[in-house]
Amino acid sequence: MASSSSGYAMFLGCVIPNLLPHLEISIRKVFGRLDVEVKDIAGFSCCPEPIGTPGLDITTWVTLAARNLCVAEEAGLDIAAFCNGCFETLKEAKVLLEHDAKLRSKVAEALSKIGREYKGRVEVKHFAQVLYEDIGPAKLRGYVERPLEGVRVAAHYGCHILRPSHLLQVDDPFNPVLLDALVEATGAESVDYFRKFLCCGCGVSNLDEAANIKMVMEKLHYMTQAKADCMTVLCPVCFRQYDVRQMIINKTYGKDYNIPVLYYTQLLGLAMGMTPDELDLKSNRTKVDPLLAKLAGGK
Amino acid sequence: MTEAYHEINSKFRKELAELHEEGESLNHCYQCATCSGICPVFRYNSKYNPRRLIEGMLTGKRDELIHDPNIWLCTVCHNCTEVCPQGVRVSELLATLRNLAARAGNIPEHLRAEAKVLIETGLVNAPSKATISRRAKMGLPELKTADPAEIRALLEHLDFIKLAAKEEKAVKEESGGGKQQ
């Protein structure tokens, strides 16, 4: 409905504001300078998260998501989601409600009990889509004051921005270009690495932590092998997996992985000339110092 | 695993096809195991094998599957659905299977806990006092999330509160039937 010029409702989700508020700082600072407005609106609940909730009950999952779509619809805004999980939930709910008449009537009935009606007019985008589609990598370069030249970045898309591709309709599910283009817009190099599309494994962490640790380690191993200076992510859940778990893995397994993890707006913020303090990078668990040293020394 | 034909019960497939718009795609599976090959969980934990689960759906092993705790090991990466050469909506079918498991009380503890927080707060990560003061110190705005009473009313209507409290019965019930509860 709303065109990008009127801005987006900012859907931060549960993880960023409560567990990783320093990511929110970079989001607000970066978007504060861009031509696209993201607005705080009241009334969102949990998206709800796309792993456990649909496992328990798909109808409940879609209904709660539809209620969030109603909230944006009432505010006359499209949604920009800052978490892959929120994005999948909201976008998938939107598409399922367009296609599945049985589900649509169940959801409509439930929403009527709380006096709401979803009219189907809201667009749902991941914030990376807003950057890529509304602004575009070429124009984004115009905001870059300190190009990250010589920095090798391992891009990690995460699952829930890409798949299921027939519902999310963002990019190729195994050969996407979106984040690589956004990385290159900062002046950095997006490096190729093995297992680039491996899941962060958060969904299995509660039931089989060992499997999850191996998945994270595998990824860290190949990023190290590709001589990445840092990795960048589009999802706060993936962020925690690599940022927090990397420290745990190093301590517990005697490893020495040293891959700074940056949420994309942190990376872009640096390229836009913001200082590490402004972006609160010290709140990341992984040390970004080697990357900053490289930046300082390189140019 | 090879099954004798007399052990195949097609009721379960029909039930799954009714429950999910794309459940019918199950019938196209030819057991090539491309799903298991790309599954990141199966690589490290052979207890979670999507091909076996689909096979169980095809042959009607309803009871065995809905009481299997390992069906919850999925990370929901949707790789399986993407790569299936037959267009089987593997991850959607597995979510549908988990819905049936949940109705039979087969719910892992961490998801029960998560559901509890969702029911109480409308969020899965609710802000603690420490979070609220940390946010204020960082200069971040106050969060204006949904009224928990509204979310609770919605969840109540959807029978989600009852579902999340459902306990698993130790006794195995009839197999292949459509009415587990």
Tab-separated table of C-alpha atoms in Angstrom:
chain	number	residue	atom	x	y	z
A	1	MET	CA	0.000	0.000	0.000
A	2	ALA	CA	2.211	2.742	1.259
A	3	SER	CA	4.980	3.744	-1.071
A	4	SER	CA	8.493	3.788	0.265
A	5	SER	CA	8.409	7.574	0.356
A	6	SER	CA	5.998	7.527	3.291
A	7	GLY	CA	8.313	5.197	5.142
A	8	TYR	CA	7.994	1.891	6.897
A	9	ALA	CA	6.851	0.634	10.236
A	10	MET	CA	9.985	-0.601	11.951
A	11	PHE	CA	9.523	-4.228	13.041
A	12	LEU	CA	12.422	-4.896	15.376
A	13	GLY	CA	11.090	-8.124	16.865
A	14	CYS	CA	11.903	-9.534	20.299
A	15	VAL	CA	15.618	-10.258	19.997
A	16	ILE	CA	17.097	-6.911	18.958
A	17	PRO	CA	15.406	-4.582	21.474
A	18	ASN	CA	15.680	-6.956	24.432
A	19	LEU	CA	18.878	-8.901	23.923
A	20	LEU	CA	20.930	-6.893	21.441
A	21	PRO	CA	19.959	-3.239	21.857
A	22	HIS	CA	23.357	-2.169	20.501
A	23	LEU	CA	22.240	-3.424	17.103
A	24	GLU	CA	19.250	-1.127	17.383
A	25	ILE	CA	21.604	1.806	17.866
A	26	SER	CA	23.231	1.098	14.522
A	27	ILE	CA	19.834	0.632	12.869
A	28	ARG	CA	18.536	3.969	14.124
A	29	LYS	CA	21.726	5.864	13.335
A	30	VAL	CA	22.101	4.444	9.840
A	31	PHE	CA	18.454	4.766	8.832
A	32	GLY	CA	18.416	8.229	10.383
A	33	ARG	CA	20.749	9.326	7.607
A	34	LEU	CA	19.134	7.507	4.698
A	35	ASP	CA	16.323	8.719	2.486
A	36	VAL	CA	13.951	6.012	3.654
A	37	GLU	CA	12.130	6.634	6.877
A	38	VAL	CA	11.511	3.819	9.352
A	39	LYS	CA	9.022	4.699	12.063
A	40	ASP	CA	8.303	3.422	15.550
A	41	ILE	CA	4.717	2.339	15.844
A	42	ALA	CA	2.942	0.932	18.869
A	43	GLY	CA	1.189	-2.381	19.168
A	44	PHE	CA	3.315	-5.136	17.625
A	45	SER	CA	3.535	-8.463	19.440
A	46	CYS	CA	6.100	-11.191	18.818
A	47	CYS	CA	6.062	-11.911	15.062
A	48	PRO	CA	5.853	-14.890	16.333
A	49	GLU	CA	9.123	-16.715	15.742
A	50	PRO	CA	9.040	-19.114	12.761
A	51	ILE	CA	10.553	-22.238	14.308
A	52	GLY	CA	8.687	-23.226	17.458
A	53	THR	CA	5.377	-21.443	17.024
A	54	PRO	CA	4.417	-22.949	13.658
A	55	GLY	CA	5.660	-26.273	15.027
A	56	LEU	CA	3.078	-26.033	17.770
A	57	ASP	CA	0.275	-24.655	15.647
A	58	ILE	CA	0.465	-23.166	12.155
A	59	THR	CA	-2.895	-21.401	12.498
A	60	THR	CA	-1.837	-19.632	15.699
A	61	TRP	CA	1.428	-18.603	14.071
A	62	VAL	CA	-0.296	-17.086	11.031
A	63	THR	CA	-3.021	-15.443	13.122
A	64	LEU	CA	-0.608	-13.624	15.409
A	65	ALA	CA	1.383	-12.554	12.362
A	66	ALA	CA	-1.812	-11.344	10.688
A	67	ARG	CA	-2.592	-9.277	13.759
A	68	ASN	CA	0.791	-7.576	13.382
A	69	LEU	CA	0.002	-6.936	9.725
A	70	CYS	CA	-3.269	-5.325	10.890
A	71	VAL	CA	-1.351	-3.005	13.213
A	72	ALA	CA	0.811	-1.741	10.330
A	73	GLU	CA	-2.191	-1.564	8.045
A	74	GLU	CA	-4.038	0.615	10.531
A	75	ALA	CA	-1.003	2.894	10.703
A	76	GLY	CA	-0.986	3.073	6.907
A	77	LEU	CA	2.555	1.757	6.652
A	78	ASP	CA	4.375	-1.142	5.079
A	79	ILE	CA	6.662	-3.197	7.293
A	80	ALA	CA	10.455	-3.247	7.347
A	81	ALA	CA	11.626	-6.236	9.399
A	82	PHE	CA	15.056	-6.220	11.043
A	83	CYS	CA	15.196	-9.904	11.864
A	84	ASN	CA	15.077	-12.771	9.373
A	85	GLY	CA	12.706	-14.681	11.640
A	86	CYS	CA	10.250	-11.799	11.834
A	87	PHE	CA	10.561	-11.305	8.106
A	88	GLU	CA	9.780	-14.924	7.282
A	89	THR	CA	6.831	-15.034	9.636
A	90	LEU	CA	5.222	-11.826	8.448
A	91	LYS	CA	5.889	-12.324	4.754
A	92	GLU	CA	4.917	-15.965	4.772
A	93	ALA	CA	1.713	-15.188	6.643
A	94	LYS	CA	0.895	-12.499	4.109
A	95	VAL	CA	1.450	-14.836	1.150
A	96	LEU	CA	-0.315	-17.812	2.762
A	97	LEU	CA	-3.326	-15.628	3.488
A	98	GLU	CA	-3.453	-14.619	-0.162
A	99	HIS	CA	-3.446	-18.224	-1.349
A	100	ASP	CA	-5.081	-20.406	1.260
A	101	ALA	CA	-8.808	-19.670	1.559
A	102	LYS	CA	-9.365	-22.131	4.402
A	103	LEU	CA	-6.616	-20.592	6.481
A	104	ARG	CA	-7.798	-17.083	5.599
A	105	SER	CA	-11.268	-17.698	6.965
A	106	LYS	CA	-9.926	-19.282	10.178
A	107	VAL	CA	-7.621	-16.313	10.730
A	108	ALA	CA	-10.324	-13.769	9.915
A	109	GLU	CA	-12.649	-15.386	12.413
A	110	ALA	CA	-10.022	-15.313	15.166
A	111	LEU	CA	-9.105	-11.691	14.448
A	112	SER	CA	-12.758	-10.677	14.577
A	113	LYS	CA	-12.813	-11.837	18.208
A	114	ILE	CA	-10.400	-9.041	19.060
A	115	GLY	CA	-12.109	-6.551	16.780
A	116	ARG	CA	-9.540	-6.623	14.016
A	117	GLU	CA	-9.688	-7.254	10.308
A	118	TYR	CA	-6.783	-7.834	7.967
A	119	LYS	CA	-7.404	-6.326	4.555
A	120	GLY	CA	-4.267	-7.629	2.855
A	121	ARG	CA	-2.800	-4.285	1.854
A	122	VAL	CA	0.490	-4.358	3.726
A	123	GLU	CA	3.791	-5.035	2.031
A	124	VAL	CA	6.443	-6.800	4.101
A	125	LYS	CA	10.107	-6.253	3.379
A	126	HIS	CA	13.332	-7.241	5.036
A	127	PHE	CA	15.398	-4.139	5.761
A	128	ALA	CA	18.041	-5.483	3.358
A	129	GLN	CA	15.398	-5.383	0.624
A	130	VAL	CA	14.605	-1.801	1.519
A	131	LEU	CA	18.293	-0.952	1.106
A	132	TYR	CA	18.674	-2.994	-2.067
A	133	GLU	CA	15.387	-2.250	-3.796
A	134	ASP	CA	14.272	1.165	-2.559
A	135	ILE	CA	17.681	2.810	-2.347
A	136	GLY	CA	19.855	0.495	-4.412
A	137	PRO	CA	23.571	-0.286	-4.092
A	138	ALA	CA	24.595	2.528	-6.449
A	139	LYS	CA	22.827	5.217	-4.463
A	140	LEU	CA	23.932	3.622	-1.206
A	141	ARG	CA	27.546	4.197	-2.260
A	142	GLY	CA	26.732	7.880	-2.190
A	143	TYR	CA	26.349	7.668	1.591
A	144	VAL	CA	29.715	6.004	2.050
A	145	GLU	CA	32.303	8.418	3.452
A	146	ARG	CA	34.913	5.898	4.470
A	147	PRO	CA	34.947	3.072	1.910
A	148	LEU	CA	35.939	-0.221	3.501
A	149	GLU	CA	38.544	-0.826	0.839
A	150	GLY	CA	40.637	-3.923	1.280
A	151	VAL	CA	38.268	-5.411	3.859
A	152	ARG	CA	37.248	-8.986	3.145
A	153	VAL	CA	33.716	-9.634	4.336
A	154	ALA	CA	32.035	-13.033	4.595
A	155	ALA	CA	28.361	-12.446	3.912
A	156	HIS	CA	25.914	-14.644	5.798
A	157	TYR	CA	22.339	-14.312	4.560
A	158	GLY	CA	20.640	-16.634	7.017
A	159	CYS	CA	17.821	-18.969	6.058
A	160	HIS	CA	14.693	-16.986	6.742
A	161	ILE	CA	15.317	-14.186	4.295
A	162	LEU	CA	15.693	-16.639	1.401
A	163	ARG	CA	13.652	-19.756	2.018
A	164	PRO	CA	11.035	-20.967	1.310
A	165	SER	CA	11.673	-18.937	-1.832
A	166	HIS	CA	8.245	-19.574	-3.382
A	167	LEU	CA	6.709	-17.746	-0.425
A	168	LEU	CA	9.347	-15.169	0.492
A	169	GLN	CA	10.140	-14.105	-3.071
A	170	VAL	CA	13.319	-12.210	-2.220
A	171	ASP	CA	16.220	-13.733	-4.119
A	172	ASP	CA	17.613	-17.011	-5.410
A	173	PRO	CA	17.516	-19.419	-2.425
A	174	PHE	CA	21.060	-20.720	-2.944
A	175	ASN	CA	22.687	-18.136	-5.153
A	176	PRO	CA	21.468	-14.748	-4.016
A	177	VAL	CA	23.120	-11.417	-4.782
A	178	LEU	CA	21.405	-9.024	-2.398
A	179	LEU	CA	23.743	-9.027	0.595
A	180	ASP	CA	26.893	-9.380	-1.522
A	181	ALA	CA	25.853	-6.251	-3.394
A	182	LEU	CA	25.185	-4.437	-0.123
A	183	VAL	CA	28.618	-5.465	1.168
A	184	GLU	CA	30.286	-4.216	-1.986
A	185	ALA	CA	28.393	-0.938	-1.699
A	186	THR	CA	30.472	-0.252	1.428
A	187	GLY	CA	33.644	-0.586	-0.621
A	188	ALA	CA	34.507	-3.941	0.956
A	189	GLU	CA	34.976	-7.201	-0.880
A	190	SER	CA	32.391	-9.944	-0.425
A	191	VAL	CA	34.468	-13.108	-0.314
A	192	ASP	CA	33.316	-16.486	-1.477
A	193	TYR	CA	33.554	-19.266	1.083
A	194	PHE	CA	32.465	-22.866	1.455
A	195	ARG	CA	29.194	-23.461	3.351
A	196	LYS	CA	28.108	-19.886	2.755
A	197	PHE	CA	24.470	-20.980	3.002
A	198	LEU	CA	24.786	-23.191	6.029
A	199	CYS	CA	22.087	-22.488	8.612
A	200	CYS	CA	23.242	-20.873	11.883
A	201	GLY	CA	21.565	-23.766	13.669
A	202	CYS	CA	19.754	-21.767	16.310
A	203	GLY	CA	16.658	-23.940	15.866
A	204	VAL	CA	18.423	-27.061	17.089
A	205	SER	CA	20.476	-25.421	19.846
A	206	ASN	CA	18.021	-26.257	22.636
A	207	LEU	CA	17.750	-29.929	21.789
A	208	ASP	CA	21.190	-30.787	20.450
A	209	GLU	CA	23.744	-28.201	21.369
A	210	ALA	CA	26.611	-30.346	20.116
A	211	ALA	CA	25.157	-30.386	16.604
A	212	ASN	CA	24.669	-26.656	16.756
A	213	ILE	CA	28.233	-26.020	17.901
A	214	LYS	CA	29.526	-28.105	15.017
A	215	MET	CA	27.441	-26.128	12.552
A	216	VAL	CA	28.777	-22.828	13.890
A	217	MET	CA	32.342	-24.144	13.951
A	218	GLU	CA	32.093	-25.391	10.390
A	219	LYS	CA	31.103	-21.956	9.219
A	220	LEU	CA	33.812	-20.206	11.267
A	221	HIS	CA	36.375	-22.632	9.882
A	222	TYR	CA	35.570	-21.887	6.260
A	223	MET	CA	35.353	-18.144	6.813
A	224	THR	CA	38.782	-18.268	8.403
A	225	GLN	CA	40.081	-20.323	5.511
A	226	ALA	CA	38.712	-17.680	3.112
A	227	LYS	CA	40.730	-15.080	5.051
A	228	ALA	CA	37.665	-13.067	5.915
A	229	ASP	CA	38.337	-10.006	8.080
A	230	CYS	CA	34.801	-10.161	9.429
A	231	MET	CA	31.390	-11.583	8.728
A	232	THR	CA	28.187	-9.665	8.278
A	233	VAL	CA	24.687	-10.869	9.037
A	234	LEU	CA	21.120	-9.749	8.444
A	235	CYS	CA	19.546	-11.408	11.444
A	236	PRO	CA	20.022	-10.877	15.192
A	237	VAL	CA	19.575	-14.588	15.863
A	238	CYS	CA	22.356	-15.488	13.440
A	239	PHE	CA	24.340	-12.644	15.002
A	240	ARG	CA	24.132	-14.224	18.447
A	241	GLN	CA	25.027	-17.628	17.066
A	242	TYR	CA	28.328	-16.413	15.622
A	243	ASP	CA	29.138	-13.569	17.982
A	244	VAL	CA	28.341	-15.104	21.360
A	245	ARG	CA	28.943	-18.748	20.447
A	246	GLN	CA	32.291	-17.963	18.870
A	247	MET	CA	33.548	-16.846	22.278
A	248	ILE	CA	32.076	-19.917	23.944
A	249	ILE	CA	33.603	-22.207	21.327
A	250	ASN	CA	37.025	-20.600	21.726
A	251	LYS	CA	36.898	-21.068	25.490
A	252	THR	CA	35.316	-24.495	25.620
A	253	TYR	CA	37.071	-26.173	22.716
A	254	GLY	CA	40.405	-24.378	22.875
A	255	LYS	CA	39.856	-22.813	19.469
A	256	ASP	CA	41.119	-19.492	18.298
A	257	TYR	CA	38.540	-18.247	15.849
A	258	ASN	CA	38.785	-14.559	15.325
A	259	ILE	CA	35.979	-13.485	13.046
A	260	PRO	CA	34.371	-10.223	14.121
A	261	VAL	CA	30.632	-10.394	13.545
A	262	LEU	CA	28.837	-7.277	12.369
A	263	TYR	CA	25.152	-6.814	11.838
A	264	TYR	CA	24.857	-5.200	8.414
A	265	THR	CA	23.920	-1.741	9.707
A	266	GLN	CA	27.064	-1.825	11.870
A	267	LEU	CA	29.171	-2.480	8.791
A	268	LEU	CA	27.350	0.152	6.770
A	269	GLY	CA	27.584	2.607	9.669
A	270	LEU	CA	31.377	2.246	9.696
A	271	ALA	CA	31.460	2.865	5.955
A	272	MET	CA	29.233	5.906	6.416
A	273	GLY	CA	31.943	7.308	8.658
A	274	MET	CA	30.399	6.620	12.044
A	275	THR	CA	32.842	5.830	14.823
A	276	PRO	CA	32.920	2.465	16.612
A	277	ASP	CA	31.742	4.290	19.739
A	278	GLU	CA	28.796	5.849	17.961
A	279	LEU	CA	27.816	2.381	16.805
A	280	ASP	CA	28.497	0.841	20.230
A	281	LEU	CA	30.666	-1.838	18.652
A	282	LYS	CA	32.260	-2.571	22.020
A	283	SER	CA	29.030	-4.325	22.958
A	284	ASN	CA	29.711	-6.986	20.345
A	285	ARG	CA	31.307	-10.015	21.988
A	286	THR	CA	33.735	-10.579	19.146
A	287	LYS	CA	36.477	-8.006	19.022
A	288	VAL	CA	36.245	-5.723	16.043
A	289	ASP	CA	39.676	-4.198	16.768
A	290	PRO	CA	41.598	-6.114	14.073
A	291	LEU	CA	39.105	-4.918	11.525
A	292	LEU	CA	39.328	-1.336	12.777
A	293	ALA	CA	43.122	-1.527	12.736
A	294	LYS	CA	43.037	-2.713	9.173
A	295	LEU	CA	40.754	0.188	8.274
A	296	ALA	CA	42.969	2.709	10.028
A	297	GLY	CA	46.127	1.305	8.489
A	298	GLY	CA	44.737	0.708	5.051
A	299	LYS	CA	43.640	4.214	4.277
B	1	MET	CA	13.375	-49.194	5.082
B	2	THR	CA	11.395	-51.647	3.016
B	3	GLU	CA	7.861	-52.131	4.209
B	4	ALA	CA	5.532	-54.991	3.426
B	5	TYR	CA	2.595	-53.676	1.436
B	6	HIS	CA	0.102	-54.870	4.003
B	7	GLU	CA	1.650	-52.515	6.539
B	8	ILE	CA	0.974	-49.428	4.452
B	9	ASN	CA	-1.865	-47.354	5.730
B	10	SER	CA	-2.865	-44.424	3.555
B	11	LYS	CA	-5.136	-42.716	6.099
B	12	PHE	CA	-2.293	-40.633	7.444
B	13	ARG	CA	-1.403	-39.183	4.029
B	14	LYS	CA	-4.987	-38.159	3.534
B	15	GLU	CA	-5.071	-36.528	6.936
B	16	LEU	CA	-1.894	-34.540	6.179
B	17	ALA	CA	-3.232	-33.510	2.764
B	18	GLU	CA	-6.353	-32.168	4.470
B	19	LEU	CA	-4.394	-30.300	7.114
B	20	HIS	CA	-2.043	-28.429	4.837
B	21	GLU	CA	-2.861	-26.751	1.560
B	22	GLU	CA	0.207	-28.341	-0.023
B	23	GLY	CA	0.069	-31.575	1.946
B	24	GLU	CA	-0.923	-33.420	-1.210
B	25	SER	CA	2.635	-32.950	-2.503
B	26	LEU	CA	3.640	-35.747	-0.113
B	27	ASN	CA	2.378	-38.299	-2.637
B	28	HIS	CA	5.040	-37.277	-5.138
B	29	CYS	CA	7.948	-38.377	-2.959
B	30	TYR	CA	10.103	-41.103	-4.511
B	31	GLN	CA	12.456	-41.409	-1.548
B	32	CYS	CA	15.583	-40.091	-3.246
B	33	ALA	CA	16.790	-38.539	0.044
B	34	THR	CA	17.891	-35.261	-1.520
B	35	CYS	CA	16.194	-33.648	1.516
B	36	SER	CA	18.362	-35.593	3.955
B	37	GLY	CA	21.454	-34.848	1.888
B	38	ILE	CA	21.021	-31.114	2.296
B	39	CYS	CA	19.670	-31.175	5.863
B	40	PRO	CA	22.181	-29.434	8.173
B	41	VAL	CA	20.863	-31.288	11.209
B	42	PHE	CA	21.064	-34.748	9.623
B	43	ARG	CA	24.733	-34.103	8.843
B	44	TYR	CA	25.454	-34.037	12.580
B	45	ASN	CA	22.595	-36.000	14.078
B	46	SER	CA	21.254	-39.005	12.217
B	47	LYS	CA	18.229	-39.137	14.506
B	48	TYR	CA	16.742	-36.398	12.369
B	49	ASN	CA	16.294	-37.786	8.883
B	50	PRO	CA	13.687	-35.972	6.764
B	51	ARG	CA	13.484	-38.782	4.218
B	52	ARG	CA	12.593	-41.277	6.941
B	53	LEU	CA	9.960	-38.952	8.306
B	54	ILE	CA	8.392	-38.529	4.872
B	55	GLU	CA	8.515	-42.302	4.429
B	56	GLY	CA	6.689	-42.688	7.720
B	57	MET	CA	4.033	-40.262	6.538
B	58	LEU	CA	3.629	-42.207	3.293
B	59	THR	CA	3.346	-45.564	4.988
B	60	GLY	CA	1.023	-44.355	7.731
B	61	LYS	CA	3.218	-44.574	10.817
B	62	ARG	CA	1.177	-41.920	12.549
B	63	ASP	CA	1.638	-43.013	16.144
B	64	GLU	CA	5.331	-43.632	15.837
B	65	LEU	CA	5.946	-40.234	14.264
B	66	ILE	CA	3.801	-38.052	16.468
B	67	HIS	CA	5.364	-39.509	19.605
B	68	ASP	CA	8.920	-39.213	18.308
B	69	PRO	CA	10.779	-36.459	20.199
B	70	ASN	CA	13.349	-36.211	17.388
B	71	ILE	CA	10.906	-34.577	14.962
B	72	TRP	CA	11.617	-31.349	16.862
B	73	LEU	CA	15.321	-31.304	15.933
B	74	CYS	CA	14.599	-29.364	12.726
B	75	THR	CA	16.142	-25.892	12.367
B	76	VAL	CA	13.425	-24.934	9.864
B	77	CYS	CA	16.013	-23.833	7.285
B	78	HIS	CA	13.677	-25.002	4.474
B	79	ASN	CA	16.557	-26.415	2.435
B	80	CYS	CA	14.579	-29.648	2.031
B	81	THR	CA	11.606	-27.933	0.409
B	82	GLU	CA	13.884	-25.970	-1.917
B	83	VAL	CA	15.798	-28.936	-3.276
B	84	CYS	CA	13.072	-31.571	-3.538
B	85	PRO	CA	13.040	-32.652	-7.198
B	86	GLN	CA	9.447	-33.755	-6.836
B	87	GLY	CA	8.152	-30.509	-5.367
B	88	VAL	CA	7.269	-32.091	-2.026
B	89	ARG	CA	6.768	-29.312	0.522
B	90	VAL	CA	8.938	-31.159	2.999
B	91	SER	CA	9.327	-28.474	5.659
B	92	GLU	CA	5.630	-27.579	5.548
B	93	LEU	CA	4.710	-31.245	5.944
B	94	LEU	CA	7.110	-31.573	8.843
B	95	ALA	CA	5.564	-28.527	10.531
B	96	THR	CA	2.127	-30.098	10.009
B	97	LEU	CA	3.433	-33.305	11.555
B	98	ARG	CA	4.698	-31.315	14.553
B	99	ASN	CA	1.264	-29.729	14.944
B	100	LEU	CA	-0.198	-33.230	15.314
B	101	ALA	CA	2.565	-34.170	17.728
B	102	ALA	CA	1.843	-31.060	19.817
B	103	ARG	CA	-1.834	-31.978	19.959
B	104	ALA	CA	-0.751	-35.352	21.321
B	105	GLY	CA	1.309	-33.583	23.976
B	106	ASN	CA	4.689	-34.240	22.336
B	107	ILE	CA	6.128	-30.769	22.950
B	108	PRO	CA	9.759	-30.161	23.912
B	109	GLU	CA	10.247	-28.345	27.200
B	110	HIS	CA	11.969	-25.306	25.701
B	111	LEU	CA	8.976	-24.704	23.461
B	112	ARG	CA	6.565	-25.073	26.351
B	113	ALA	CA	8.592	-22.433	28.176
B	114	GLU	CA	8.626	-20.183	25.120
B	115	ALA	CA	4.859	-20.586	24.670
B	116	LYS	CA	4.368	-19.662	28.325
B	117	VAL	CA	6.238	-16.383	27.874
B	118	LEU	CA	4.297	-15.686	24.668
B	119	ILE	CA	0.997	-16.293	26.458
B	120	GLU	CA	1.975	-14.070	29.376
B	121	THR	CA	3.633	-11.208	27.532
B	122	GLY	CA	2.784	-11.426	23.833
B	123	LEU	CA	6.531	-11.719	23.151
B	124	VAL	CA	9.014	-14.582	23.258
B	125	ASN	CA	11.741	-12.405	24.724
B	126	ALA	CA	10.099	-10.061	27.171
B	127	PRO	CA	12.063	-7.073	28.452
B	128	SER	CA	13.506	-7.514	31.928
B	129	LYS	CA	13.996	-4.583	34.300
B	130	ALA	CA	17.687	-4.664	33.436
B	131	THR	CA	16.871	-4.425	29.733
B	132	ILE	CA	14.566	-1.487	30.265
B	133	SER	CA	17.187	0.455	32.196
B	134	ARG	CA	19.945	-0.541	29.756
B	135	ARG	CA	17.860	0.760	26.871
B	136	ALA	CA	17.178	4.018	28.689
B	137	LYS	CA	20.891	4.439	29.390
B	138	MET	CA	21.641	3.871	25.722
B	139	GLY	CA	19.132	6.523	24.759
B	140	LEU	CA	16.800	4.054	23.053
B	141	PRO	CA	13.058	4.730	23.092
B	142	GLU	CA	10.624	2.887	25.287
B	143	LEU	CA	9.111	-0.180	23.634
B	144	LYS	CA	5.412	0.071	22.924
B	145	THR	CA	4.487	-3.502	22.251
B	146	ALA	CA	1.061	-5.123	22.041
B	147	ASP	CA	-1.291	-5.207	24.997
B	148	PRO	CA	-0.648	-8.687	26.465
B	149	ALA	CA	-4.377	-9.023	27.255
B	150	GLU	CA	-5.240	-8.730	23.568
B	151	ILE	CA	-2.694	-11.387	22.596
B	152	ARG	CA	-3.885	-13.626	25.364
B	153	ALA	CA	-7.492	-13.301	24.208
B	154	LEU	CA	-6.432	-14.262	20.713
B	155	LEU	CA	-4.413	-17.239	21.951
B	156	GLU	CA	-7.288	-18.340	24.140
B	157	HIS	CA	-9.651	-18.279	21.183
B	158	LEU	CA	-7.170	-20.305	19.131
B	159	ASP	CA	-6.954	-22.922	21.913
B	160	PHE	CA	-3.220	-22.283	22.034
B	161	ILE	CA	-3.122	-21.962	25.811
B	162	LYS	CA	-4.675	-25.389	26.219
B	163	LEU	CA	-2.404	-26.805	23.521
B	164	ALA	CA	0.769	-25.538	25.184
B	165	ALA	CA	-0.257	-27.223	28.435
B	166	LYS	CA	-1.121	-30.557	26.827
B	167	GLU	CA	0.672	-33.521	28.395
B	168	GLU	CA	1.722	-36.591	26.470
B	169	LYS	CA	-0.048	-39.790	27.438
B	170	ALA	CA	2.199	-42.744	28.055
B	171	VAL	CA	-0.177	-45.191	26.380
B	172	LYS	CA	-0.037	-45.508	22.636
B	173	GLU	CA	-3.325	-44.855	20.950
B	174	GLU	CA	-4.755	-46.399	17.808
B	175	SER	CA	-2.597	-46.069	14.725
B	176	GLY	CA	-3.497	-44.460	11.449
B	177	GLY	CA	-6.605	-42.781	12.761
B	178	GLY	CA	-7.468	-39.155	12.226
B	179	LYS	CA	-8.594	-38.421	15.764
B	180	GLN	CA	-5.766	-38.475	18.205
B	181	GLN	CA	-7.318	-36.261	20.837
